[in-house]
Amino acid sequence: MLPSKLRSRKFLMALCGAILPHAAAYMSAAVSAEDALKASIAIIISYIFGQGYVDGQAAAAAAKK
């Protein structure tokens, strides 16, 4: 069974967001492979920082109790 973070909507949307630029680069000449890679990396980094922020806020809230 997958851990709950791998089944979260945030993770699934980040995964789709990381895959779609590569699909667009493959299907169209309007998006270069380099731009697709840059977009995917930006989305993955945003997810990591966003999830870190959420986890930090949850830890801070738990420490206050």
Short mmCIF file of C-alpha atoms in Angstrom, two decimals:
data_model
loop_
_atom_site.label_atom_id
_atom_site.label_comp_id
_atom_site.label_asym_id
_atom_site.label_seq_id
_atom_site.Cartn_x
_atom_site.Cartn_y
_atom_site.Cartn_z
CA MET A 1 0.00 0.00 0.00
CA LEU A 2 1.30 3.45 -0.90
CA PRO A 3 2.11 5.96 1.82
CA SER A 4 -0.52 8.66 2.23
CA LYS A 5 1.71 11.42 0.77
CA LEU A 6 1.99 9.50 -2.51
CA ARG A 7 -1.80 9.31 -2.72
CA SER A 8 -2.39 12.98 -1.91
CA ARG A 9 -3.97 15.31 -4.44
CA LYS A 10 -1.03 17.70 -4.14
CA PHE A 11 1.43 14.97 -5.11
CA LEU A 12 -0.72 13.69 -7.98
CA MET A 13 -1.13 17.22 -9.37
CA ALA A 14 2.62 17.83 -9.07
CA LEU A 15 3.26 14.55 -10.88
CA CYS A 16 0.85 15.49 -13.67
CA GLY A 17 2.39 18.94 -13.84
CA ALA A 18 5.85 17.40 -14.20
CA ILE A 19 4.75 15.01 -16.95
CA LEU A 20 2.58 17.32 -19.06
CA PRO A 21 5.40 19.61 -20.29
CA HIS A 22 7.22 16.57 -21.66
CA ALA A 23 4.04 15.38 -23.37
CA ALA A 24 3.62 18.84 -24.90
CA ALA A 25 7.24 18.82 -26.10
CA TYR A 26 6.72 15.42 -27.67
CA MET A 27 3.46 16.33 -29.41
CA SER A 28 4.29 19.86 -30.49
CA ALA A 29 7.26 21.78 -31.80
CA ALA A 30 6.09 24.85 -29.85
CA VAL A 31 7.64 23.53 -26.62
CA SER A 32 11.30 22.60 -26.61
CA ALA A 33 12.65 19.70 -24.57
CA GLU A 34 14.77 22.15 -22.58
CA ASP A 35 11.75 24.27 -21.66
CA ALA A 36 9.80 21.15 -20.70
CA LEU A 37 12.62 20.03 -18.42
CA LYS A 38 12.84 23.47 -16.80
CA ALA A 39 9.08 23.50 -16.18
CA SER A 40 9.14 20.02 -14.68
CA ILE A 41 12.01 20.89 -12.36
CA ALA A 42 10.24 24.08 -11.25
CA ILE A 43 7.06 22.15 -10.46
CA ILE A 44 8.92 19.48 -8.49
CA ILE A 45 10.85 22.07 -6.49
CA SER A 46 7.63 23.98 -5.77
CA TYR A 47 6.00 20.80 -4.50
CA ILE A 48 8.97 20.01 -2.23
CA PHE A 49 9.05 23.50 -0.72
CA GLY A 50 5.26 23.63 -0.39
CA GLN A 51 5.10 20.26 1.32
CA GLY A 52 7.96 21.25 3.60
CA TYR A 53 6.06 24.39 4.62
CA VAL A 54 2.88 22.41 5.33
CA ASP A 55 4.82 19.83 7.37
CA GLY A 56 6.57 22.60 9.29
CA GLN A 57 3.29 24.31 10.14
CA ALA A 58 1.83 20.99 11.33
CA ALA A 59 4.89 20.38 13.52
CA ALA A 60 4.65 23.89 14.97
CA ALA A 61 0.95 23.40 15.72
CA ALA A 62 1.66 20.06 17.36
CA ALA A 63 4.42 21.60 19.50
CA LYS A 64 2.01 24.26 20.82
CA LYS A 65 -0.35 21.63 22.24
#
